[in-house]
Coordinates of C-alpha atoms in Angstrom, one line a residue:
Chain A
M122 CA -34.7 -56.0 32.9
L123 CA -34.7 -54.5 29.4
T124 CA -37.0 -51.8 30.5
A125 CA -34.6 -50.8 33.3
L126 CA -31.8 -50.6 30.8
V127 CA -33.9 -48.4 28.5
V128 CA -34.7 -46.1 31.4
L129 CA -31.0 -46.0 32.4
A130 CA -30.0 -45.2 28.8
G131 CA -32.6 -42.4 28.6
A132 CA -31.1 -40.9 31.8
G133 CA -27.6 -41.2 30.4
L134 CA -28.7 -39.6 27.2
L135 CA -30.2 -36.7 29.1
L136 CA -27.1 -36.4 31.3
G137 CA -24.8 -36.4 28.2
L138 CA -26.9 -33.7 26.6
V139 CA -26.7 -31.5 29.7
I140 CA -22.9 -32.0 30.0
S141 CA -22.5 -31.1 26.3
V142 CA -24.6 -28.0 26.5
L143 CA -22.7 -26.8 29.7
S144 CA -19.3 -27.6 28.0
V145 CA -20.2 -25.6 24.9
V146 CA -21.5 -22.6 26.9
A147 CA -18.4 -22.6 29.1
G148 CA -16.0 -23.1 26.3
L149 CA -17.5 -20.4 24.0
A150 CA -18.7 -17.8 26.5
L151 CA -18.0 -18.3 30.2
R152 CA -14.4 -19.5 30.2
A153 CA -13.5 -19.0 26.5
N154 CA -9.8 -19.1 25.6
V155 CA -9.4 -16.0 23.4
I156 CA -6.5 -15.7 21.1
T157 CA -5.7 -12.0 21.4
P158 CA -3.8 -10.1 18.7
T159 CA -0.7 -10.1 20.9
A160 CA -0.9 -13.8 21.4
Y161 CA -1.5 -14.4 17.7
R162 CA 1.4 -12.3 16.7
A163 CA 3.7 -14.1 19.2
E164 CA 2.6 -17.4 17.6
R165 CA 3.2 -16.2 14.1
M166 CA 6.6 -14.9 15.1
K167 CA 7.5 -18.2 16.7
A168 CA 6.5 -20.1 13.6
H169 CA 8.2 -17.6 11.2
P170 CA 10.8 -15.6 13.1
V171 CA 11.2 -12.1 11.9
R172 CA 14.4 -11.7 9.9
T173 CA 16.5 -8.6 9.6
G174 CA 14.8 -5.9 7.6
E175 CA 11.3 -7.4 8.1
F176 CA 8.7 -5.8 10.3
W177 CA 6.8 -7.5 13.1
P178 CA 3.3 -8.7 12.1
D179 CA 0.5 -6.2 12.7
L180 CA -1.5 -6.3 15.9
A181 CA -5.1 -7.1 14.8
W182 CA -7.6 -9.8 15.5
P183 CA -7.2 -12.8 13.3
F184 CA -10.1 -14.1 11.1
Y185 CA -12.1 -16.5 13.4
P186 CA -12.0 -19.7 11.3
L187 CA -8.2 -19.4 10.8
R188 CA -7.3 -19.5 14.5
Q189 CA -9.9 -19.0 17.1
A190 CA -12.2 -21.8 15.9
R191 CA -9.5 -24.3 16.7
T192 CA -9.0 -22.9 20.2
D193 CA -12.7 -22.9 20.8
L194 CA -13.1 -26.6 19.9
A195 CA -10.1 -27.5 22.1
R196 CA -11.6 -25.5 25.0
I197 CA -15.0 -27.2 24.6
E198 CA -13.4 -30.6 24.5
A199 CA -11.4 -29.8 27.7
E200 CA -14.5 -28.6 29.4
R201 CA -16.4 -31.8 28.4
R202 CA -13.6 -34.1 29.6
A203 CA -13.3 -32.2 32.9
R204 CA -17.1 -32.4 33.5
Y205 CA -17.5 -36.0 32.5
G206 CA -14.3 -37.0 34.4
K207 CA -15.8 -35.6 37.6
L208 CA -18.8 -37.9 37.3
W209 CA -16.5 -40.9 37.6
K210 CA -15.2 -39.8 41.0
W211 CA -17.2 -41.9 43.4
P212 CA -18.3 -40.4 46.7
S213 CA -17.4 -43.6 48.6
R214 CA -14.7 -46.2 48.6
P215 CA -14.8 -48.7 45.8
I216 CA -15.6 -51.5 48.3
V217 CA -18.9 -49.8 49.0
W218 CA -19.8 -49.7 45.4
I219 CA -19.0 -53.4 45.1
L220 CA -21.3 -54.1 48.0
L221 CA -24.0 -52.0 46.3
L222 CA -23.5 -53.7 43.0
P223 CA -27.0 -53.2 41.4
I224 CA -26.9 -49.5 42.1
S225 CA -23.4 -49.0 41.0
A226 CA -23.9 -51.1 37.9
A227 CA -26.9 -48.9 37.0
A228 CA -24.8 -45.8 37.5
V229 CA -22.0 -47.1 35.3
I230 CA -24.4 -47.9 32.5
C231 CA -25.9 -44.4 32.8
L232 CA -22.5 -42.8 32.8
L233 CA -21.3 -44.8 29.8
V234 CA -24.3 -43.7 27.8
A235 CA -23.8 -40.1 29.0
G236 CA -20.1 -40.3 27.9
L237 CA -21.1 -41.7 24.5
T238 CA -23.7 -39.0 24.1
T239 CA -21.2 -36.2 24.9
V240 CA -18.7 -37.7 22.5
L241 CA -21.3 -37.8 19.7
L242 CA -22.6 -34.4 20.4
G243 CA -19.0 -33.0 20.6
A244 CA -18.2 -34.7 17.3
L245 CA -21.3 -33.2 15.7
F246 CA -20.4 -29.7 17.0
T247 CA -16.8 -30.1 15.8
L248 CA -18.0 -31.3 12.4
V249 CA -20.3 -28.4 12.0
T250 CA -17.6 -25.9 13.1
V251 CA -15.0 -27.5 10.9
I252 CA -17.3 -27.4 7.9
C253 CA -18.4 -23.8 8.6
A254 CA -14.8 -22.7 9.1
G255 CA -13.5 -24.6 6.1
V256 CA -16.1 -23.2 3.8
S257 CA -15.6 -19.7 5.1
A258 CA -11.8 -20.0 4.9
A259 CA -12.0 -21.2 1.3
V260 CA -14.3 -18.4 0.3
F261 CA -12.1 -16.0 2.3
A262 CA -8.9 -17.2 0.6
V263 CA -10.4 -16.9 -2.9
T264 CA -11.8 -13.4 -2.1
A265 CA -8.5 -12.3 -0.5
L266 CA -6.6 -13.5 -3.7
V267 CA -9.1 -11.7 -5.9
L268 CA -8.8 -8.5 -3.8
R269 CA -5.0 -8.7 -3.8
G270 CA -5.1 -9.2 -7.5
I271 CA -7.3 -6.2 -8.0
E272 CA -5.0 -4.1 -6.0
S273 CA -1.8 -5.2 -7.7
S274 CA -3.5 -4.8 -11.1
W275 CA -4.4 -1.3 -10.1
H276 CA -0.8 -0.6 -9.0
R277 CA 0.5 -1.9 -12.3
M278 CA -2.1 -0.1 -14.4
M279 CA -1.9 3.2 -12.7
R280 CA 1.8 2.9 -11.8
A281 CA 0.7 3.8 -8.3
E282 CA 3.4 3.8 -5.6
A283 CA 3.9 5.5 -2.3
S284 CA 7.0 7.6 -2.2
C285 CA 8.2 9.4 0.9
P286 CA 9.0 13.1 0.2
H287 CA 11.3 13.2 3.2
C288 CA 13.5 10.0 3.0
Y289 CA 12.6 9.1 -0.6
H290 CA 11.7 5.5 0.2
V291 CA 9.4 4.0 -2.4
T292 CA 7.0 1.2 -1.6
A293 CA 3.8 -0.2 -3.1
R294 CA 2.1 -0.3 0.3
P295 CA 2.6 2.4 2.9
A296 CA 2.0 1.8 6.6
Y297 CA -1.2 3.3 8.2
R298 CA -1.7 4.7 11.6
C299 CA -4.7 3.4 13.6
P300 CA -6.9 6.5 14.5
G301 CA -7.7 4.8 17.8
C302 CA -4.4 3.9 19.3
S303 CA -1.9 5.4 16.8
R304 CA -0.4 1.9 16.3
L305 CA 1.1 1.3 12.9
H306 CA -0.4 -1.3 10.5
R307 CA 2.3 -2.1 8.0
D308 CA 0.5 -4.5 5.8
L309 CA -3.2 -3.7 5.1
R310 CA -3.6 -6.3 2.4
P311 CA -6.7 -8.6 2.7
G312 CA -5.4 -11.6 4.6
R313 CA -5.4 -13.5 7.9
L314 CA -6.3 -10.3 9.8
G315 CA -9.3 -9.4 7.7
L316 CA -10.8 -9.4 4.3
F317 CA -12.5 -6.0 3.8
T318 CA -11.8 -4.7 7.3
R319 CA -9.6 -5.6 10.2
R320 CA -10.0 -4.8 13.9
C321 CA -7.0 -3.3 15.6
E322 CA -6.1 -4.6 19.0
C323 CA -7.7 -1.4 20.4
G324 CA -11.0 -2.3 18.8
M325 CA -10.9 0.2 16.0
L326 CA -12.1 -1.1 12.7
L327 CA -9.7 -0.3 9.8
P328 CA -10.3 -0.8 6.1
T329 CA -8.0 -3.2 4.3
M330 CA -6.4 -2.6 0.9
V331 CA -4.4 0.5 0.1
L332 CA -7.1 1.6 -2.3
R333 CA -9.6 2.0 0.5
A334 CA -7.3 3.0 3.3
A335 CA -5.6 5.8 1.3
W336 CA -8.5 8.1 1.8
R337 CA -9.5 7.2 5.3
L338 CA -6.2 6.7 7.2
T339 CA -2.9 8.6 7.5
A340 CA -0.3 6.9 5.3
I341 CA 3.1 6.7 6.9
C342 CA 6.5 6.0 5.4
Q343 CA 7.5 2.4 6.1
R344 CA 11.1 3.5 6.6
C345 CA 11.2 6.9 8.3
G346 CA 7.7 6.9 9.9
K347 CA 6.8 10.4 8.6
P348 CA 3.4 11.1 7.0
L349 CA 3.1 10.6 3.3
R350 CA 1.1 12.6 0.9
V351 CA -2.7 12.0 0.8
G352 CA -3.5 9.3 -1.7
S353 CA 0.0 7.8 -1.7
G354 CA 0.0 4.2 -2.9
T355 CA -3.3 4.7 -4.8
L356 CA -2.5 7.5 -7.2
R357 CA 0.0 7.4 -10.1
D358 CA 3.3 8.5 -8.6
V359 CA 5.8 10.4 -10.7
R360 CA 9.1 11.3 -9.2
I361 CA 11.3 13.8 -11.1
P362 CA 14.7 14.7 -9.7
I363 CA 16.2 17.8 -11.1
F364 CA 20.0 17.8 -10.9
G365 CA 22.8 20.0 -12.1
D366 CA 25.7 22.1 -11.0
T367 CA 25.6 24.9 -8.5
S368 CA 23.8 28.0 -9.9
A369 CA 22.8 26.1 -13.0
G370 CA 19.2 27.2 -12.5
K371 CA 17.6 24.1 -11.0
T372 CA 15.4 25.7 -8.4
R373 CA 14.3 28.4 -10.8
L374 CA 13.5 25.8 -13.4
L375 CA 11.5 23.9 -10.8
Y376 CA 9.5 26.9 -9.8
A377 CA 8.9 28.2 -13.4
G378 CA 8.2 24.6 -14.5
L379 CA 5.5 24.3 -11.9
E380 CA 4.0 27.6 -12.8
S381 CA 4.0 26.6 -16.5
L382 CA 2.3 23.3 -15.5
I383 CA -0.4 25.1 -13.6
D384 CA -0.9 27.3 -16.7
T385 CA -1.1 24.2 -19.0
T386 CA -3.5 22.3 -16.8
S387 CA -5.8 25.4 -16.2
R388 CA -6.1 25.9 -20.0
A389 CA -7.0 22.2 -20.4
Q390 CA -9.3 22.5 -17.4
I391 CA -7.5 19.7 -15.6
P392 CA -7.5 20.4 -11.8
L393 CA -4.0 20.8 -10.3
G394 CA -3.8 21.0 -6.5
F395 CA -1.5 20.3 -3.7
P396 CA -2.1 17.2 -1.5
D397 CA -1.3 18.9 1.8
E398 CA -0.4 22.1 3.5
E399 CA 3.4 21.6 3.3
S400 CA 3.3 21.2 -0.5
E401 CA 0.9 24.2 -0.8
D402 CA 3.3 26.4 1.2
Q403 CA 6.3 25.3 -0.9
A404 CA 4.3 26.0 -4.1
R405 CA 3.2 29.4 -2.9
I406 CA 6.7 30.5 -2.2
A407 CA 7.8 29.1 -5.6
L408 CA 5.1 30.9 -7.5
D409 CA 5.7 34.1 -5.6
V410 CA 9.4 34.1 -6.6
I411 CA 8.6 33.4 -10.2
R412 CA 5.7 35.9 -10.6
S413 CA 7.5 38.7 -8.8
G414 CA 10.6 38.1 -11.0
R415 CA 12.8 37.9 -7.9
N416 CA 16.0 35.8 -7.9
T417 CA 15.7 32.4 -6.2
V418 CA 17.7 32.0 -3.0
K419 CA 20.5 29.5 -2.7
T420 CA 19.2 26.0 -2.0
S421 CA 20.1 24.8 1.4
F422 CA 22.3 21.8 2.0
A423 CA 19.6 20.1 3.9
L424 CA 18.0 17.0 2.4
P425 CA 15.4 18.4 0.0
T426 CA 11.7 17.7 0.6
A427 CA 9.8 16.9 -2.5
L428 CA 7.5 19.6 -3.9
T429 CA 4.4 17.6 -4.6
C430 CA 1.5 18.6 -6.7
Q431 CA -1.6 16.6 -7.7
V432 CA -2.5 16.7 -11.4
G433 CA -6.1 15.6 -12.0
Q434 CA -8.8 14.7 -9.6
G435 CA -9.9 11.6 -7.8
V436 CA -8.4 8.1 -8.2
G437 CA -7.2 8.9 -11.7
S438 CA -5.0 11.8 -10.6
T439 CA -1.2 11.8 -10.4
L440 CA 1.1 12.9 -7.6
V441 CA 4.1 14.6 -9.1
H442 CA 7.1 14.9 -6.8
L443 CA 9.8 17.3 -7.9
F444 CA 13.2 17.0 -6.1
D445 CA 15.8 19.7 -6.1
A446 CA 19.0 19.6 -4.1
A447 CA 21.9 22.1 -3.8
G448 CA 24.4 21.8 -6.6
E449 CA 27.2 21.2 -4.2
E450 CA 25.5 17.9 -3.2
Y451 CA 26.4 16.4 -6.6
R452 CA 30.0 16.6 -5.9
G453 CA 32.0 14.4 -3.6
P454 CA 31.3 11.4 -1.5
Q455 CA 28.3 12.8 0.5
M456 CA 26.2 12.4 -2.6
Q457 CA 26.1 8.7 -2.0
D458 CA 24.1 9.1 1.2
S459 CA 22.1 12.3 0.7
L460 CA 20.6 12.1 -2.8
G461 CA 18.6 8.9 -2.5
F462 CA 15.8 10.5 -4.6
L463 CA 18.0 10.0 -7.7
D464 CA 17.7 6.2 -7.3
H465 CA 13.9 6.3 -7.2
G466 CA 13.3 8.8 -9.9
N467 CA 11.0 7.7 -12.8
C468 CA 12.8 10.1 -15.1
L469 CA 15.4 12.9 -14.7
V470 CA 16.0 16.5 -15.5
Y471 CA 19.6 17.7 -16.0
V472 CA 20.0 21.4 -15.9
L473 CA 22.9 22.7 -17.8
D474 CA 24.0 26.3 -17.4
P475 CA 25.2 27.5 -20.9
F476 CA 27.3 30.1 -19.3
S477 CA 29.5 27.4 -17.7
I478 CA 30.5 26.3 -21.2
G479 CA 33.8 27.9 -22.1
S480 CA 33.0 28.7 -25.7
V481 CA 29.7 30.4 -24.8
R482 CA 31.4 32.5 -22.1
D483 CA 34.0 33.6 -24.6
H484 CA 31.4 34.5 -27.1
M485 CA 29.4 36.4 -24.5
A486 CA 32.4 38.2 -23.1
G487 CA 33.0 39.8 -26.5
Q488 CA 29.3 40.8 -26.8
N489 CA 27.7 41.7 -23.5
A490 CA 29.5 41.5 -20.2
T491 CA 26.3 42.6 -18.3
V492 CA 24.6 39.4 -19.4
I493 CA 27.3 37.3 -17.9
R494 CA 27.1 39.1 -14.7
L495 CA 23.3 38.6 -14.6
A496 CA 23.6 35.0 -15.4
H497 CA 25.5 34.0 -12.2
A498 CA 27.2 31.4 -14.2
A499 CA 27.8 28.0 -12.7
A500 CA 31.5 27.6 -12.0
G501 CA 32.0 24.0 -12.5
D502 CA 32.4 21.9 -15.6
P503 CA 28.8 21.1 -16.9
E504 CA 29.8 17.5 -17.4
T505 CA 30.9 16.9 -13.8
A506 CA 27.5 16.9 -12.0
Y507 CA 26.1 14.8 -14.8
G508 CA 28.9 12.3 -14.7
E509 CA 28.6 12.0 -10.9
V510 CA 24.9 11.3 -11.1
V511 CA 25.2 8.8 -13.9
S512 CA 28.0 7.0 -12.0
R513 CA 25.8 6.9 -8.9
L514 CA 22.9 5.5 -10.8
R515 CA 25.1 2.8 -12.3
D516 CA 26.7 1.9 -9.0
N517 CA 23.3 1.6 -7.3
G518 CA 22.0 -0.7 -10.0
V519 CA 19.4 1.8 -11.3
A520 CA 18.2 1.0 -14.8
A521 CA 18.9 4.3 -16.4
N522 CA 18.4 2.7 -19.8
R523 CA 14.7 2.5 -19.0
Q524 CA 14.5 6.2 -18.0
R525 CA 14.0 9.3 -19.9
L526 CA 16.4 12.2 -19.4
A527 CA 15.5 15.8 -20.2
I528 CA 18.6 17.9 -20.7
V529 CA 17.7 21.5 -20.1
V530 CA 19.8 24.3 -21.2
S531 CA 18.8 27.1 -18.9
K532 CA 19.0 30.9 -19.0
A533 CA 18.1 30.9 -22.7
D534 CA 16.6 34.3 -22.3
L535 CA 20.0 35.7 -21.2
L536 CA 21.7 34.0 -24.0
A537 CA 19.3 35.6 -26.4
A538 CA 19.9 39.0 -24.8
G539 CA 23.6 38.5 -25.4
G540 CA 22.9 37.8 -29.1
L541 CA 22.9 34.0 -29.0
E542 CA 19.6 32.5 -30.0
L543 CA 19.3 28.8 -29.0
P544 CA 17.5 26.5 -31.4
E545 CA 14.2 25.1 -30.2
A546 CA 14.3 21.6 -31.6
S547 CA 15.8 18.9 -29.5
D548 CA 18.2 17.6 -32.1
A549 CA 19.4 21.1 -33.0
I550 CA 20.1 21.8 -29.3
A551 CA 22.1 18.6 -29.1
D552 CA 24.1 19.6 -32.2
W553 CA 24.7 23.0 -30.7
L554 CA 26.0 21.4 -27.5
M555 CA 28.2 19.1 -29.5
H556 CA 29.7 22.1 -31.3
S557 CA 30.1 24.0 -28.1
G558 CA 32.3 21.4 -26.6
V559 CA 29.9 19.4 -24.4
H560 CA 30.0 16.4 -26.8
N561 CA 30.9 13.9 -24.0
L562 CA 27.7 14.7 -22.2
V563 CA 25.6 14.4 -25.4
L564 CA 27.2 11.1 -26.4
S565 CA 27.0 9.7 -22.8
A566 CA 23.3 10.6 -22.4
R567 CA 22.5 9.0 -25.7
R568 CA 24.2 5.8 -24.5
E569 CA 23.0 5.7 -20.9
F570 CA 19.3 6.6 -21.1
A571 CA 16.3 5.2 -22.9
E572 CA 15.4 8.5 -24.5
V573 CA 17.0 11.9 -24.2
R574 CA 15.5 15.2 -25.3
Y575 CA 17.0 18.6 -25.2
F576 CA 15.2 21.8 -24.2
A577 CA 16.2 25.4 -24.2
V578 CA 14.5 27.1 -21.3
A579 CA 14.0 30.5 -19.9
S580 CA 12.7 30.1 -16.3
L581 CA 10.2 33.0 -16.4
A582 CA 6.6 33.4 -15.4
A583 CA 3.8 32.3 -17.6
T584 CA 2.7 35.9 -17.8
E585 CA 5.9 37.0 -19.5
T586 CA 5.4 38.2 -23.1
T587 CA 7.4 35.5 -24.7
R588 CA 7.2 31.8 -23.9
T589 CA 9.6 30.6 -26.6
Y590 CA 11.7 28.8 -24.1
D591 CA 8.9 27.3 -22.1
P592 CA 10.2 26.0 -18.7
G593 CA 7.3 23.6 -18.5
A594 CA 8.2 21.8 -21.6
P595 CA 10.6 19.3 -20.0
L596 CA 8.1 18.5 -17.2
R597 CA 5.3 18.0 -19.7
W598 CA 7.4 15.7 -21.9
L599 CA 8.3 13.6 -18.9
L600 CA 4.8 13.5 -17.4
V601 CA 3.2 12.5 -20.6
S602 CA 5.7 9.7 -20.9
R603 CA 4.4 8.4 -17.5
G604 CA 0.8 8.4 -18.7
V605 CA -0.2 11.7 -17.2
R606 CA -2.9 13.5 -19.2
L607 CA -2.2 17.2 -19.6
R608 CA -4.7 18.0 -22.3
A609 CA -8.4 17.8 -22.6
G610 CA -8.0 15.6 -25.6
P611 CA -5.7 12.6 -26.1
D612 CA -2.1 13.3 -25.4
T613 CA 0.2 12.9 -28.3
E614 CA 3.9 13.4 -27.9
S615 CA 4.8 13.3 -31.5
S616 CA 2.9 16.4 -32.6
P617 CA 3.4 19.1 -30.0
R618 CA 3.1 22.7 -30.9
V619 CA 5.9 25.0 -30.6
P620 CA 5.8 27.2 -27.5
G621 CA 4.4 30.7 -28.0
G622 CA 1.9 29.4 -30.5
R623 CA 4.4 29.3 -33.4
N624 CA 3.7 26.1 -35.2
R625 CA 6.3 24.7 -37.4
P626 CA 4.9 22.1 -39.7
G627 CA 7.4 19.8 -41.2
Q628 CA 9.8 20.2 -38.4
G629 CA 11.5 17.2 -36.8
S630 CA 9.4 15.1 -34.4
Q631 CA 11.4 16.2 -31.4
T632 CA 10.3 19.8 -31.2
N633 CA 10.1 20.8 -27.6
G634 CA 7.0 22.4 -26.2
D635 CA 3.3 21.8 -26.3
Q636 CA 0.0 23.4 -26.9
G637 CA -2.0 26.5 -26.7
T638 CA -1.4 30.1 -25.9
P639 CA -0.3 31.2 -22.5
A640 CA -2.8 32.3 -19.9
K641 CA -2.7 33.4 -16.4
A642 CA -2.1 30.8 -13.9
Q643 CA -4.6 30.1 -11.2
L644 CA -2.6 30.2 -8.0
Chain B
M240 CA -10.2 -5.8 25.0
K241 CA -13.1 -5.7 22.6
M242 CA -13.6 -8.9 20.7
P243 CA -14.6 -8.7 17.1
P244 CA -18.3 -9.3 16.5
T245 CA -17.4 -11.9 13.9
F246 CA -16.2 -14.2 16.7
V247 CA -19.7 -14.1 18.3
I248 CA -21.4 -14.6 14.9
F249 CA -19.3 -17.6 14.0
R250 CA -19.8 -19.2 17.5
G251 CA -23.5 -18.5 17.4
A252 CA -23.8 -19.9 13.9
A253 CA -21.9 -23.1 14.7
A254 CA -24.1 -23.7 17.9
T255 CA -27.3 -22.9 16.0
I256 CA -26.5 -25.2 13.1
T257 CA -25.7 -28.0 15.6
V258 CA -29.0 -27.5 17.4
L259 CA -30.8 -27.4 14.0
V260 CA -29.1 -30.7 13.0
L261 CA -30.2 -32.3 16.3
L262 CA -33.7 -31.0 15.8
L263 CA -33.8 -32.4 12.3
L264 CA -32.6 -35.7 13.6
G265 CA -35.1 -35.7 16.4
L266 CA -38.0 -34.8 14.0
G267 CA -36.8 -37.4 11.6
L268 CA -36.8 -40.1 14.2
S269 CA -40.4 -39.2 15.1
G270 CA -41.3 -39.5 11.4
R271 CA -41.5 -35.8 10.6
G272 CA -39.5 -33.2 8.7
P273 CA -37.1 -33.7 5.8
L274 CA -35.5 -36.7 7.6
D275 CA -38.8 -38.5 8.1
G276 CA -37.2 -41.7 6.7
L277 CA -35.6 -42.1 10.1
G278 CA -39.1 -42.8 11.5
G279 CA -38.8 -46.4 10.3
V280 CA -35.8 -46.9 12.6
T281 CA -37.9 -45.6 15.5
S282 CA -40.8 -47.9 14.8
H283 CA -38.4 -50.8 14.3
A284 CA -36.9 -50.1 17.7
A285 CA -40.3 -49.6 19.4
S286 CA -41.6 -52.9 18.1
W287 CA -38.5 -54.7 19.2
L288 CA -38.9 -53.2 22.7
R289 CA -42.6 -54.2 22.7
V290 CA -41.7 -57.7 21.8
N291 CA -38.9 -58.0 24.3
T292 CA -40.4 -56.1 27.3
G293 CA -44.0 -57.1 26.7
P294 CA -46.1 -59.2 29.3
A295 CA -45.1 -62.5 27.7
N296 CA -41.5 -61.8 28.8
R297 CA -42.2 -60.8 32.3

């Protein structure tokens, strides 16, 4: 009797083993229930509905232990139940089995043992899967946190951001376009969709982390969907809006400042390039204008696209975005909508046309009328554009008291030609402005901004004989304040040399200018 | 739709580990391998069966 029971148990054990193996094979391979990226996204959105202003989650395969493992176990269990359940469907009526009691009793014993075996084997497989998934998920979570920490530390340390040169939106993490299907991936941080890489729904493997994706994928603006500069989000990002009244000399200052910057970096043997063709074309036009001595054309009313240059090389380099809008934009209500770059600037340059100051104009009129004609003086009050911008910053909650402002008195060469030599030191220029009747601007700037420095500038090419009024000085001061290296040695703001190589020992600390003798620019 | 290879790796790993655990248990019950202590259970059960299904009980 006991022997028969042992034989029946052995048969049940074998049957249970076969059912378990078949269930696992069917559940994992033949009839697997796969959670696709679309299904996973739908689940996530059901659990956490997307609110206004948020983007839909990215379409990529989730990490196996976080979602698919659960589905696989459920599928195997369903297969096991279905297979085992079928065994209990007797081929004949119950009365027949009652009449054939010894046989049916043996079958029941065999099936019970088989059922117990499948349960035990299923439990073992579940235990193994859960332990594997748990351990991997724990390691995964810790690694993801470490990687995210590394990335955010990099962003903090480098002041790396991704800013759109077209719509001026600034974000720490741009979106990236999948090279396979052009679908946007808006959040490439290590997470549920992958630790070091993620697989797009189309099957393309994408790197995670902005630090890795920046050089392999096309960065896209999260807001307007236009391509960003190469390296955006990884490199130090410095945005410098240049504002001022119509004809104040903003565009010319931008062009000449860029030329001076190229000159400075080439002398210090620091590479300066342009991240893409668009920037390179803009720069070429700018440099042509400055080097040929032509007048700049009137800036169009269209929204300005940043002129971007890359100072340095590799991951330690800096993307410098220079913004210049038409002076008319700084007046009236349209400024609120169109000059978004002002809100995202790291520092500001205000260009003041000295010929728009009444007392200067009067002085010049008595001396040299030709100079006034050449100056194309700005018509408006020099304090108007400044006041509008400061009001805008205040209204939009921009912390101007954490920013630096370079106040640039332009056309210094024309003033000199008219017999009015501007001082070079910042404090002396401020005093001169105070005495010239622009005291409200000077007092307001001192109050509103973290640091203000004054520059007298002649927006001429680097090849000009005199560089007393160096147009690159304001940019250099602002860039150095953002941690940009512009010299071969350590940067020091407190001991700059006076432009043109004229050192003035003992002068106040806020002398404007920097180092070295001028040399030919490379571009 | 191309499934990530990690899915296959995880599934394969879970199945392989389960089979390995079963093999270890089986070896252990036959008195071999790292779980050879389980061999005592087998010999216990075998002697019990011998006693209860032996000729004296027929």
